[in-house]
PDB file of C-alpha atoms and ligand atoms in Angstrom:
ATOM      1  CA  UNK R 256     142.954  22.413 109.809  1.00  0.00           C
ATOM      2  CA  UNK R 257     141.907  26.038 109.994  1.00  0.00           C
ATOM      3  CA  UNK R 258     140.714  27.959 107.195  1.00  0.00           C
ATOM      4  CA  UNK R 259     141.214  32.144 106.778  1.00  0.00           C
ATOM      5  CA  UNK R 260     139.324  33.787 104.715  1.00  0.00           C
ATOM      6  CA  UNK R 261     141.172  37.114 103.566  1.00  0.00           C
ATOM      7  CA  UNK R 262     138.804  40.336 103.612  1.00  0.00           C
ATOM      8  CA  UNK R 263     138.214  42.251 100.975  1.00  0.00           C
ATOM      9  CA  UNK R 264     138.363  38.385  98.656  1.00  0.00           C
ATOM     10  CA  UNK R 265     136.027  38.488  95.704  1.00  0.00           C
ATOM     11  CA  UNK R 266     134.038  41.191  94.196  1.00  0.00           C
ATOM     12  CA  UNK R 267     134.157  44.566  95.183  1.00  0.00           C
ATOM     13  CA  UNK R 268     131.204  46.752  95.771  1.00  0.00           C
ATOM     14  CA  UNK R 269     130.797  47.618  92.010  1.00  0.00           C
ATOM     15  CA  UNK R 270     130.940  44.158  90.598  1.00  0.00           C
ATOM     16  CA  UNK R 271     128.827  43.090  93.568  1.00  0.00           C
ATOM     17  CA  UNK R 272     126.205  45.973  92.397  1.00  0.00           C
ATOM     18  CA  UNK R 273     126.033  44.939  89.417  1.00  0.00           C
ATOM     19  CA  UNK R 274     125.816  41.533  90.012  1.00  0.00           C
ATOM     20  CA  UNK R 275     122.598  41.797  92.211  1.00  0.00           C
ATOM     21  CA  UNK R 276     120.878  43.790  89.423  1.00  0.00           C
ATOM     22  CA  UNK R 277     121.181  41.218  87.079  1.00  0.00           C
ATOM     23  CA  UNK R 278     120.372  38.558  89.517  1.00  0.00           C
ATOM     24  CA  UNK R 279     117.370  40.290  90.171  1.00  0.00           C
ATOM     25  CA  UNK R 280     116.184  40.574  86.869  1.00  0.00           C
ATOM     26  CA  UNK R 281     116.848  36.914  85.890  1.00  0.00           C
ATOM     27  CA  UNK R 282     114.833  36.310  89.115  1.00  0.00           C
ATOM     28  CA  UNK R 283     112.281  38.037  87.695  1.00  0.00           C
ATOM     29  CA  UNK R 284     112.367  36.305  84.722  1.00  0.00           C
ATOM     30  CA  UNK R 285     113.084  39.281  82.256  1.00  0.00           C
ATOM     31  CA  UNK R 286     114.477  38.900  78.929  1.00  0.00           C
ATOM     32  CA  UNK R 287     117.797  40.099  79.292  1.00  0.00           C
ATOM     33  CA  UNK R 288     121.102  40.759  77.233  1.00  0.00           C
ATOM     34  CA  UNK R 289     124.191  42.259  78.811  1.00  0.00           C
ATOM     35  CA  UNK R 290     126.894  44.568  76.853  1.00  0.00           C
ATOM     36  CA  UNK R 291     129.457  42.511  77.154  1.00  0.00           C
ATOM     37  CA  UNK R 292     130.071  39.842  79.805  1.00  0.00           C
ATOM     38  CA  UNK R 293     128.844  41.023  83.296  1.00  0.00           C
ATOM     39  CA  UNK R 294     132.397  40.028  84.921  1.00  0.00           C
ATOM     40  CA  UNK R 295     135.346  37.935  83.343  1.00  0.00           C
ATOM     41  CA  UNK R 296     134.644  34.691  84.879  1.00  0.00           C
ATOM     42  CA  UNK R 297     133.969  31.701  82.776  1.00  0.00           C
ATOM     43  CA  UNK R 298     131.928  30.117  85.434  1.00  0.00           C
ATOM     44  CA  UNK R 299     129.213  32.845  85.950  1.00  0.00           C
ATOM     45  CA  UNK R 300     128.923  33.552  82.548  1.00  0.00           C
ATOM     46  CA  UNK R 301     127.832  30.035  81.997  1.00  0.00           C
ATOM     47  CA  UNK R 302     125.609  30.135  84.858  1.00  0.00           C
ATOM     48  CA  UNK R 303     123.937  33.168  83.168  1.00  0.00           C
ATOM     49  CA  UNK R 304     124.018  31.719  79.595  1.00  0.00           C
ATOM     50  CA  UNK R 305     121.704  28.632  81.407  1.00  0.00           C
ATOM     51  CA  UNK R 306     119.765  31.001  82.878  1.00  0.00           C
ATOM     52  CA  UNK R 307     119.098  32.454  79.210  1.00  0.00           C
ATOM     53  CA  UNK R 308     121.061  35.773  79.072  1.00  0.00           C
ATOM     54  CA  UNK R 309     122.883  36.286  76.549  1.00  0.00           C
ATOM     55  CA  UNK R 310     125.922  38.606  75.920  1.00  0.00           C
ATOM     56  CA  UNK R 311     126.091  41.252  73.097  1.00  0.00           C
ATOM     57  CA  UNK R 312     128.802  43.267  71.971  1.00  0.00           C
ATOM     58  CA  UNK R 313     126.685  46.340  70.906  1.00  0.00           C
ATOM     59  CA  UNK R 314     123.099  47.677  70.946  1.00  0.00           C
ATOM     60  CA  UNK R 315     123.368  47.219  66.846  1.00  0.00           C
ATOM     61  CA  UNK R 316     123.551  43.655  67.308  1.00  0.00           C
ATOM     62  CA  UNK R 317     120.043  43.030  68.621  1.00  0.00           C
ATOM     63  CA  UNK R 318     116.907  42.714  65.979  1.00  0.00           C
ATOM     64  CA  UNK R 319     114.496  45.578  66.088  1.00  0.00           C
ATOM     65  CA  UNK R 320     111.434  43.149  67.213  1.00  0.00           C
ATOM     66  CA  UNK R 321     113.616  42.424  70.265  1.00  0.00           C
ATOM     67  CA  UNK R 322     114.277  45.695  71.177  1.00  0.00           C
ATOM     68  CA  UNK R 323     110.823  46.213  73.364  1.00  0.00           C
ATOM     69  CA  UNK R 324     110.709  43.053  74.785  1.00  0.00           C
ATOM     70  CA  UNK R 325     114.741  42.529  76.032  1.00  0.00           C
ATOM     71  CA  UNK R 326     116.146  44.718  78.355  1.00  0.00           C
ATOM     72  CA  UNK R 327     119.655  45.513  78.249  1.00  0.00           C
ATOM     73  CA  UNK R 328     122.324  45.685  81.361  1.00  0.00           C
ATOM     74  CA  UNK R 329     125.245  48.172  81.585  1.00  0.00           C
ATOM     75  CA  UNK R 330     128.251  46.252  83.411  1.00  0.00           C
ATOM     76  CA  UNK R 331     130.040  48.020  86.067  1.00  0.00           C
ATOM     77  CA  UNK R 332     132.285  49.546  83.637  1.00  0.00           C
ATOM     78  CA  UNK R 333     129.689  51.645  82.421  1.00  0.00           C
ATOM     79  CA  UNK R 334     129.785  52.761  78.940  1.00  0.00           C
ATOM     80  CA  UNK R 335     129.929  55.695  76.377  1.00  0.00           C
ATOM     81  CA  UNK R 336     126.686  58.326  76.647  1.00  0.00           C
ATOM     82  CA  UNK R 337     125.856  57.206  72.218  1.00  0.00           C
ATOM     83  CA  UNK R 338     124.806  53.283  74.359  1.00  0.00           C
ATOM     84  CA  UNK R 339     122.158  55.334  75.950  1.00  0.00           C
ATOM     85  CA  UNK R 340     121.111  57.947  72.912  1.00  0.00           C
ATOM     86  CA  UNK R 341     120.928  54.758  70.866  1.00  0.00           C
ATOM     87  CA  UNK R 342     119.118  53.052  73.339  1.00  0.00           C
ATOM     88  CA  UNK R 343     116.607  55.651  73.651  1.00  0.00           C
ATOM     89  CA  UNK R 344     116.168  56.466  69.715  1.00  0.00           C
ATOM     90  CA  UNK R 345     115.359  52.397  69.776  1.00  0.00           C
ATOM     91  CA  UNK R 346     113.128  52.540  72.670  1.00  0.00           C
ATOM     92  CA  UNK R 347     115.385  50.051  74.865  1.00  0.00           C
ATOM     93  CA  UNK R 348     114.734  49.288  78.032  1.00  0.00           C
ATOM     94  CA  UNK R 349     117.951  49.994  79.991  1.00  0.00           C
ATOM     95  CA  UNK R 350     119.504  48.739  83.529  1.00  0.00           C
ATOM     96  CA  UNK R 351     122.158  50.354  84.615  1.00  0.00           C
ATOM     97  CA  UNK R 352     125.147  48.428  86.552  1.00  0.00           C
ATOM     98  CA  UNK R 353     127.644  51.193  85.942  1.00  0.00           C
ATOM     99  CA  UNK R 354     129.777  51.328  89.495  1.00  0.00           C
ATOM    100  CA  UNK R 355     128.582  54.662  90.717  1.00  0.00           C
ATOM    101  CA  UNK R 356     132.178  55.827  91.381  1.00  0.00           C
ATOM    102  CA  UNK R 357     132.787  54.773  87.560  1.00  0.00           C
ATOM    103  CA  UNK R 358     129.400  57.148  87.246  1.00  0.00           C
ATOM    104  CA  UNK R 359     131.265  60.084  89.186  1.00  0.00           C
ATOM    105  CA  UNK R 360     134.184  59.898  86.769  1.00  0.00           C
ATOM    106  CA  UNK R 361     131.766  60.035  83.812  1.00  0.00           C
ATOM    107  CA  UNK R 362     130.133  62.921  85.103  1.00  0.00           C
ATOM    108  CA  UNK R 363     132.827  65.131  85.898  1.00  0.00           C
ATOM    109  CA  UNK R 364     134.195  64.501  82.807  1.00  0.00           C
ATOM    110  CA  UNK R 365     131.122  65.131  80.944  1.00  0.00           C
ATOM    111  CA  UNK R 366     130.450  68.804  82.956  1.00  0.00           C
ATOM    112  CA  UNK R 367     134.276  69.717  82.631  1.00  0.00           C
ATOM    113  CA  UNK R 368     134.383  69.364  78.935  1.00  0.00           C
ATOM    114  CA  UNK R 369     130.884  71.225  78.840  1.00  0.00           C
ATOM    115  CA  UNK R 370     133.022  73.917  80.270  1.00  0.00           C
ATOM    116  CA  UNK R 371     135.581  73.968  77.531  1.00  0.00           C
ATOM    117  CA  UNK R 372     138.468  72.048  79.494  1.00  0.00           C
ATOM    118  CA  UNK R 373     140.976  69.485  78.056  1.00  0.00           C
ATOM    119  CA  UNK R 374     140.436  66.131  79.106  1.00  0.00           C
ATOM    120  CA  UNK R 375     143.152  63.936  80.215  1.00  0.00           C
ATOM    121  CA  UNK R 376     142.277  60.458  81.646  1.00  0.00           C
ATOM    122  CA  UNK R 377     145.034  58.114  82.682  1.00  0.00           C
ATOM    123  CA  UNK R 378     144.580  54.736  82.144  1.00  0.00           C
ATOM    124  CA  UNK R 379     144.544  51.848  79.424  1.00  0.00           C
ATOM    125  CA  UNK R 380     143.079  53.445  76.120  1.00  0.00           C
ATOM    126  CA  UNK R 381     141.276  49.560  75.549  1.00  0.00           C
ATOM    127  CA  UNK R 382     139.858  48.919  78.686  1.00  0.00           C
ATOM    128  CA  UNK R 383     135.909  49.762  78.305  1.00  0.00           C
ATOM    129  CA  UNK R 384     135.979  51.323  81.170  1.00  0.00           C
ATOM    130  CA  UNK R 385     137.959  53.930  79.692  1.00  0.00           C
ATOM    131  CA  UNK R 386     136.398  54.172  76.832  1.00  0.00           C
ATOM    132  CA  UNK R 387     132.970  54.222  78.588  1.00  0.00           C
ATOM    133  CA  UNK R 388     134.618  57.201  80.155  1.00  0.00           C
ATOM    134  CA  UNK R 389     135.985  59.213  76.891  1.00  0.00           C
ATOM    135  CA  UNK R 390     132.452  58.448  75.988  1.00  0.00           C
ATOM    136  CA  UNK R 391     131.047  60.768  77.676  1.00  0.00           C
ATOM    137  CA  UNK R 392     133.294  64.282  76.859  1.00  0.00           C
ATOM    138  CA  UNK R 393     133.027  63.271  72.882  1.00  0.00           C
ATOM    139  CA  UNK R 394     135.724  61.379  72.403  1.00  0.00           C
ATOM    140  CA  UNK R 395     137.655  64.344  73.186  1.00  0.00           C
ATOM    141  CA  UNK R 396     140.006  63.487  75.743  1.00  0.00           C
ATOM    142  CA  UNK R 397     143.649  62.759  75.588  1.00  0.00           C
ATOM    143  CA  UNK R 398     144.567  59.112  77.035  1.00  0.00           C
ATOM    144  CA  UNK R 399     148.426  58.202  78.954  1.00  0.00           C
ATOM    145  CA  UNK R 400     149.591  55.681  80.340  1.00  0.00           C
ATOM    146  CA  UNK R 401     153.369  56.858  81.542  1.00  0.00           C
ATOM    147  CA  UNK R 402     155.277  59.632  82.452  1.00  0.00           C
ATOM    148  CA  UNK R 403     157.083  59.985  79.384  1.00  0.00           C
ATOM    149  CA  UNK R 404     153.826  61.183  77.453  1.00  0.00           C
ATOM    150  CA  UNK R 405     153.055  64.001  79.352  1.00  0.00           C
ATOM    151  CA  UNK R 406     156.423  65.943  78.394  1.00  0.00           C
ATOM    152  CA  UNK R 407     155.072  64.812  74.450  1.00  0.00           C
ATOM    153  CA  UNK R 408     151.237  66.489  75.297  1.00  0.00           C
ATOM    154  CA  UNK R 409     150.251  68.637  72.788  1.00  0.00           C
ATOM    155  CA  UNK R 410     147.017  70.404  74.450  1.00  0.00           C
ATOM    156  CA  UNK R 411     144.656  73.763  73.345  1.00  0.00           C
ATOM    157  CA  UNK R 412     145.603  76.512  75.479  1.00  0.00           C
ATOM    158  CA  UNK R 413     142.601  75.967  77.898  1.00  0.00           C
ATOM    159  CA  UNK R 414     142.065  74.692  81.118  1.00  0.00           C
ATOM    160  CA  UNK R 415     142.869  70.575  81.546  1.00  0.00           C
ATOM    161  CA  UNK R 416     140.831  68.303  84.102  1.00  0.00           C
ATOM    162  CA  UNK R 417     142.817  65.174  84.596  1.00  0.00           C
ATOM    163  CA  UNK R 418     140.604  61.671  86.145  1.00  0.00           C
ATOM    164  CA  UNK R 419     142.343  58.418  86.667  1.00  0.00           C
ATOM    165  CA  UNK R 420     141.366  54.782  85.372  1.00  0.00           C
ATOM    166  CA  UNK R 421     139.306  53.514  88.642  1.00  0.00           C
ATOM    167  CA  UNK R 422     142.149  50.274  88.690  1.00  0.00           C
ATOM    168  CA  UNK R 423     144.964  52.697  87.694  1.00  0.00           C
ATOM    169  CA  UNK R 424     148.483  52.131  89.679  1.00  0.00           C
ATOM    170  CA  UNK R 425     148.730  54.468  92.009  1.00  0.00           C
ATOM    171  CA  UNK R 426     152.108  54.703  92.223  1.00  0.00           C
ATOM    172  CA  UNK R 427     152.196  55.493  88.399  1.00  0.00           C
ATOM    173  CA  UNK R 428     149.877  58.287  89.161  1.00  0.00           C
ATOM    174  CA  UNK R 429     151.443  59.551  91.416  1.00  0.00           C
ATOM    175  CA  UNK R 430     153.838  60.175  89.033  1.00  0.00           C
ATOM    176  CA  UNK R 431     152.246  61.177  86.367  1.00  0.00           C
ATOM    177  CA  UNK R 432     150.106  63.878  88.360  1.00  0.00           C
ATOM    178  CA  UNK R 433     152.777  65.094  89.722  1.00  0.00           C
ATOM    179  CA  UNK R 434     154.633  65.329  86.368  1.00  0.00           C
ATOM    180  CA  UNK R 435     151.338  67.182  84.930  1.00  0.00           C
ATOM    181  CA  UNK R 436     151.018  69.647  88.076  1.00  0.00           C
ATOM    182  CA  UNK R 437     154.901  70.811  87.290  1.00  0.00           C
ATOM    183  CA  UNK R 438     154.119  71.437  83.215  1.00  0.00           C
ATOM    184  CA  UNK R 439     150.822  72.853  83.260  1.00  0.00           C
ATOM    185  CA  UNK R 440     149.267  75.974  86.114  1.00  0.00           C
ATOM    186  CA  UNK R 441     145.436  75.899  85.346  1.00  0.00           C
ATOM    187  CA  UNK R 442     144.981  72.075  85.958  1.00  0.00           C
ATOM    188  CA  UNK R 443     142.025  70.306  87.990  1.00  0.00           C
ATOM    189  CA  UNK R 444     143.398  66.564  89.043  1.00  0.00           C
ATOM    190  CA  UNK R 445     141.097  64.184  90.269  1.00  0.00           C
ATOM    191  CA  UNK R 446     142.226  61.016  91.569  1.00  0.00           C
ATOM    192  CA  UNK R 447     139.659  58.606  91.047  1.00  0.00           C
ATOM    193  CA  UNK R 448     141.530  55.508  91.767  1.00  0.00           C
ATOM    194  CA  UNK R 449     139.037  53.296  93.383  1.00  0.00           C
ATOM    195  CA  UNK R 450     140.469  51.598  96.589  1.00  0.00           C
ATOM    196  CA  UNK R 451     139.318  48.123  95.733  1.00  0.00           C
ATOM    197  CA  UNK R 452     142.261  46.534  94.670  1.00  0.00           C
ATOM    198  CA  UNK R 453     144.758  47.909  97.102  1.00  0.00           C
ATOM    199  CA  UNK R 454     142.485  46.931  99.967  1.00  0.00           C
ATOM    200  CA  UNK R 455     142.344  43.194  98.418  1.00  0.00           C
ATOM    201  CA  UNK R 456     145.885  42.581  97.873  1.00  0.00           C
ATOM    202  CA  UNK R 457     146.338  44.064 101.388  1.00  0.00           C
ATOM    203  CA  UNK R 458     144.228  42.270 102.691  1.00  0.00           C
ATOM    204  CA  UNK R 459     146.075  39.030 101.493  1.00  0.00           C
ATOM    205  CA  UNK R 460     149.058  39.809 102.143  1.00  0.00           C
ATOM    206  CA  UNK R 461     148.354  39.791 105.649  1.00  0.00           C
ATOM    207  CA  UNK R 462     146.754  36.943 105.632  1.00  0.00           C
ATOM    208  CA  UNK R 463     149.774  35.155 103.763  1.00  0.00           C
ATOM    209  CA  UNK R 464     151.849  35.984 106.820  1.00  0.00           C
ATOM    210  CA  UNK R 465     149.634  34.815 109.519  1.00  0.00           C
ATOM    211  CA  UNK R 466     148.770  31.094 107.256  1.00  0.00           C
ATOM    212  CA  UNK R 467     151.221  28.379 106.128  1.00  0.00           C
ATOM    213  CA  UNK R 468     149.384  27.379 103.146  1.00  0.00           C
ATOM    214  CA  UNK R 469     147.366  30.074 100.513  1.00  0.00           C
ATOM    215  CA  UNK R 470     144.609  29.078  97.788  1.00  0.00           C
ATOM    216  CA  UNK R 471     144.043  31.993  95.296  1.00  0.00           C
ATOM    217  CA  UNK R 472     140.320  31.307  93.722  1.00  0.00           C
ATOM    218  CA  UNK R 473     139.787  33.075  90.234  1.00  0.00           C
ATOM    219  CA  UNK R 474     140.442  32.694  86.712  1.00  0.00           C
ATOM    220  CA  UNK R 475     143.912  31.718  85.293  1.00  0.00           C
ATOM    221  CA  UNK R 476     143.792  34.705  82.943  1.00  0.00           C
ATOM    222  CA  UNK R 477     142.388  37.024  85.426  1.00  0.00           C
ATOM    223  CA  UNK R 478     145.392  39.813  86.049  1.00  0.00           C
ATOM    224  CA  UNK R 479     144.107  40.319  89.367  1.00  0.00           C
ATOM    225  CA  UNK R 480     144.264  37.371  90.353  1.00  0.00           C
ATOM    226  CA  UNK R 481     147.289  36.360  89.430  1.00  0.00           C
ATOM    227  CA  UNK R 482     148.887  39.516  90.777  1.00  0.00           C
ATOM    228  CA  UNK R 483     147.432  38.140  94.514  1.00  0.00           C
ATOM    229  CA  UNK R 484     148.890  34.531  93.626  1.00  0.00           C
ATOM    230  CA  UNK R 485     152.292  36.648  93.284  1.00  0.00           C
ATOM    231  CA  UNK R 486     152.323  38.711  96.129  1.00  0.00           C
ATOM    232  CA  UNK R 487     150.821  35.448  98.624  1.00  0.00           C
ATOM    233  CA  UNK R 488     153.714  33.122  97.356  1.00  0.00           C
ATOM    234  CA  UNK R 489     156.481  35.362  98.368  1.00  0.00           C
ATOM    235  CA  UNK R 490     155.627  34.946 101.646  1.00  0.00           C
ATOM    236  CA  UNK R 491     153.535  31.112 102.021  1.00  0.00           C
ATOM    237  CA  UNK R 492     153.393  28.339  99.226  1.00  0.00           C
ATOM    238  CA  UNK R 493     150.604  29.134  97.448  1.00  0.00           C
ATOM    239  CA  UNK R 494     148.605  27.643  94.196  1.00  0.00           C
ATOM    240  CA  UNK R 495     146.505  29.512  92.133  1.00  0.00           C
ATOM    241  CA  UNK R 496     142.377  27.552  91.191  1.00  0.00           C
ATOM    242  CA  UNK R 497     139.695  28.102  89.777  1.00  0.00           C
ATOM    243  CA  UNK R 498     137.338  25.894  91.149  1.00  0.00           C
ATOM    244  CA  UNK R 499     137.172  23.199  93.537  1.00  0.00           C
ATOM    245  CA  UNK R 500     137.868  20.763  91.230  1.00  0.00           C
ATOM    246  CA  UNK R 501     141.242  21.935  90.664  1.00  0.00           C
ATOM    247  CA  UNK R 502     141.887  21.352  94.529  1.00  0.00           C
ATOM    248  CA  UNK R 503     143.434  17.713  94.945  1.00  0.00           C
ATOM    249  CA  UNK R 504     144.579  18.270  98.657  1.00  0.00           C
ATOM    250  CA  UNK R 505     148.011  16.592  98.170  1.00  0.00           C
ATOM    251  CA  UNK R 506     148.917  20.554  98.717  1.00  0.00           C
ATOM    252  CA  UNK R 507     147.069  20.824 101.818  1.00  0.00           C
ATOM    253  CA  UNK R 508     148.944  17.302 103.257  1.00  0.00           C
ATOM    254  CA  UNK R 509     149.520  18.804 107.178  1.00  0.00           C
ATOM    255  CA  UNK R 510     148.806  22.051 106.992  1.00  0.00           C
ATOM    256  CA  UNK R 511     147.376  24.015 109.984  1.00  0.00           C
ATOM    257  CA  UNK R 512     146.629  26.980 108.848  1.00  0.00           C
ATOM    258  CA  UNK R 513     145.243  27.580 105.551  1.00  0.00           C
ATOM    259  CA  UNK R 514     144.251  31.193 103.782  1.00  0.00           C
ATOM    260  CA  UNK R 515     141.835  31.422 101.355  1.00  0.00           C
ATOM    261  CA  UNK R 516     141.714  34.806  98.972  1.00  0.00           C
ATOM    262  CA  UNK R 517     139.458  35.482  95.890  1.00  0.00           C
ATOM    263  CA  UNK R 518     140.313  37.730  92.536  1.00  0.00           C
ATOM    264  CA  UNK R 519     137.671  40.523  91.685  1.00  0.00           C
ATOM    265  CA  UNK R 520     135.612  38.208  89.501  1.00  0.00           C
ATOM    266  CA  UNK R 521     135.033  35.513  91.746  1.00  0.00           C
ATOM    267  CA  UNK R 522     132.038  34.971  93.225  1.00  0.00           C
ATOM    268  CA  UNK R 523     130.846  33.739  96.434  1.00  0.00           C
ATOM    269  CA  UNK R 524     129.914  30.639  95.539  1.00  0.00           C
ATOM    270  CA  UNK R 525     133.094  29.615  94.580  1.00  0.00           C
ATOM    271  CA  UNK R 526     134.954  30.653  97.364  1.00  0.00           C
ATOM    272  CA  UNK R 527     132.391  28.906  99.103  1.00  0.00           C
ATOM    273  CA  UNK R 528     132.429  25.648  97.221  1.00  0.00           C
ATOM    274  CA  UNK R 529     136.244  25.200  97.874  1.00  0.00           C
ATOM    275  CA  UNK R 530     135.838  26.027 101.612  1.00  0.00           C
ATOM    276  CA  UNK R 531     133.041  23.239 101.630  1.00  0.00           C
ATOM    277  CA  UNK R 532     135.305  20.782  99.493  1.00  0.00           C
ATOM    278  CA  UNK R 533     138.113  21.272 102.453  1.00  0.00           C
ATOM    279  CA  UNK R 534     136.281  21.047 104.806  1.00  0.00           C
ATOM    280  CA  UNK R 535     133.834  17.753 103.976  1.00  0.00           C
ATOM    281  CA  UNK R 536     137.338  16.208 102.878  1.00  0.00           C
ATOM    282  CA  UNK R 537     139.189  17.167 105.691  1.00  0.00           C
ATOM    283  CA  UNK R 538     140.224  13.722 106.294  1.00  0.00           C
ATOM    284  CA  UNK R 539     141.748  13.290 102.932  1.00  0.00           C
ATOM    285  CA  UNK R 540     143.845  16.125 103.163  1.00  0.00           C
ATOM    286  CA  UNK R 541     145.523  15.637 106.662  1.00  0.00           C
TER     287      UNK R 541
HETATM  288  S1  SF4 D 295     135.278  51.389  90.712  1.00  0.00           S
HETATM  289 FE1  SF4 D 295     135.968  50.089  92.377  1.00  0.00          FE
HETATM  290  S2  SF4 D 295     134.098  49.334  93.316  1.00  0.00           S
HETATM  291 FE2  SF4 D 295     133.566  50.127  91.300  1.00  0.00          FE
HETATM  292  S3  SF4 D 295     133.670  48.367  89.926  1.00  0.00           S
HETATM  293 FE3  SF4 D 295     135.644  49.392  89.822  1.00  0.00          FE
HETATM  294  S4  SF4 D 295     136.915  48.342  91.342  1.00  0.00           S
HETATM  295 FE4  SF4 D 295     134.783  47.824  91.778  1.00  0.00          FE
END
């Protein structure tokens, strides 16, 4: 049996980033908390709980006598500029994962409201990364989702900058922009889509054309992943794990070719693990 590996599987440069820095710091054997989990896998964030990290929801949570001896880690979804006043009034030691595109976005919205501009981000008003990102112009700016809103905007006559969730649909964008370009004249748009995603789910669905079997590796709740597990199985069976362990080969019964692809929060050693567990049980399988 042959096993393809789809590029762009697993974590993206961001996550990856972010990843390292904390590895790094566990390596080094810091006392460390992270503001919220470091990705959405159950997996890692029991391999970091072992390793004695814990997660906190916000700064406010941690006792004053811990605040000079534990550090704290920004995920890759960054967060609102009061984390790092409130870090610095408490003399926290800050490392910061935020994704440096997800840093980009932050900054331009932070120097265009400085300038007086209406802020417009499109994206999912919940998702921290958004609210990282409103963060940073005051809580100022005006959140959509959909086309529809835009007509119902109610803005200040002055200039609007517009930046996009980093995971935003860009074919709802497109829209969107467009609809925004066509009511308003003195508009800056910034598409800050990040390519990530599209080059992922690219990425396997060409492999799910070329294989005649697919294994999706991530978390059952993870959207991502389940998104890839939809767009492999229109074209190959596919199944959807997230280990090894959920791998019992009766699938894999004569298959040649088989693809693997991995969600955003999946990491390396996982993908690796299952490749291992086909591999050493080749014999069971076919
Ligand atoms: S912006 Fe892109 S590279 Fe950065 S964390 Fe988000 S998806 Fe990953």
């Amino acid at each position: 049996m042959k096993i393809l590996v789809a590029e762009h599987s697993g974590f993206c440069y961001g996550v990856k980033r972010a990843v390292k820095i904390l590895d790094d710091l566990v390596l080094a054997q810091e006392k460390i908390h992270t503001l919220g989990p470091i990705i959405h896998n159950d997996q890692v964030t029991k391999y970091y709980e072992d390793q004695g990290v814990k997660i906190i929801k916000e700064l406010s949570e941690m006792h004053a006598s811990e605040t000079s001896e534990i550090g704290v880690v920004i995920r890759s979804h960054g967060a609102p500029k009061s984390v790092y006043d409130e870090a610095e009034q408490k003399g926290l030691k800050i490392y910061d994962a935020t994704c440096p595109y997800v840093k980009k976005i932050q900054n331009k919205v932070s120097t265009y409201a400085s300038k007086g501009y209406n802020i417009i981000i499109v994206g999912n008003a919940f998702h921290p990364e958004v609210i990282g990102i409103n963060g940073w112009c005051d809580y100022q700016a005006v959140i959509i989702d959909h086309i529809d809103q835009v007509d119902l905007l109610e803005l200040s006559a002055r200039p609007i900058c517009v930046v996009a969730q980093t995971t935003f649909n860009m074919k709802k964008w497109d829209e969107i922009s467009d609809a925004l370009k066509a009511r308003y004249s003195d508009i800056s748009i910034y598409n800050t889509i990040c390519l990530a995603t599209e080059q992922r789910q690219n990425a396997c669905l060409e492999l799910a054309k070329k294989v005649d079997y697919m294994i999706v590796v991530g978390g059952k709740h993870s959207s991502n992943t389940i998104k890839l597990a939809e767009i492999c199985s229109k074209y190959v069976p596919t199944t959807h794990i997230e280990t090894k362990d959920d791998l019992n080969g009766d699938e894999l019964i004569g298959k040649k070719v088989v693809g693997i692809t991995a969600g955003a929060s999946t990491p390396d050693w996982i993908i690796q693990s299952v490749i291992l567990k086909i591999e050493n049980e080749g014999e069971v399988f076919f």
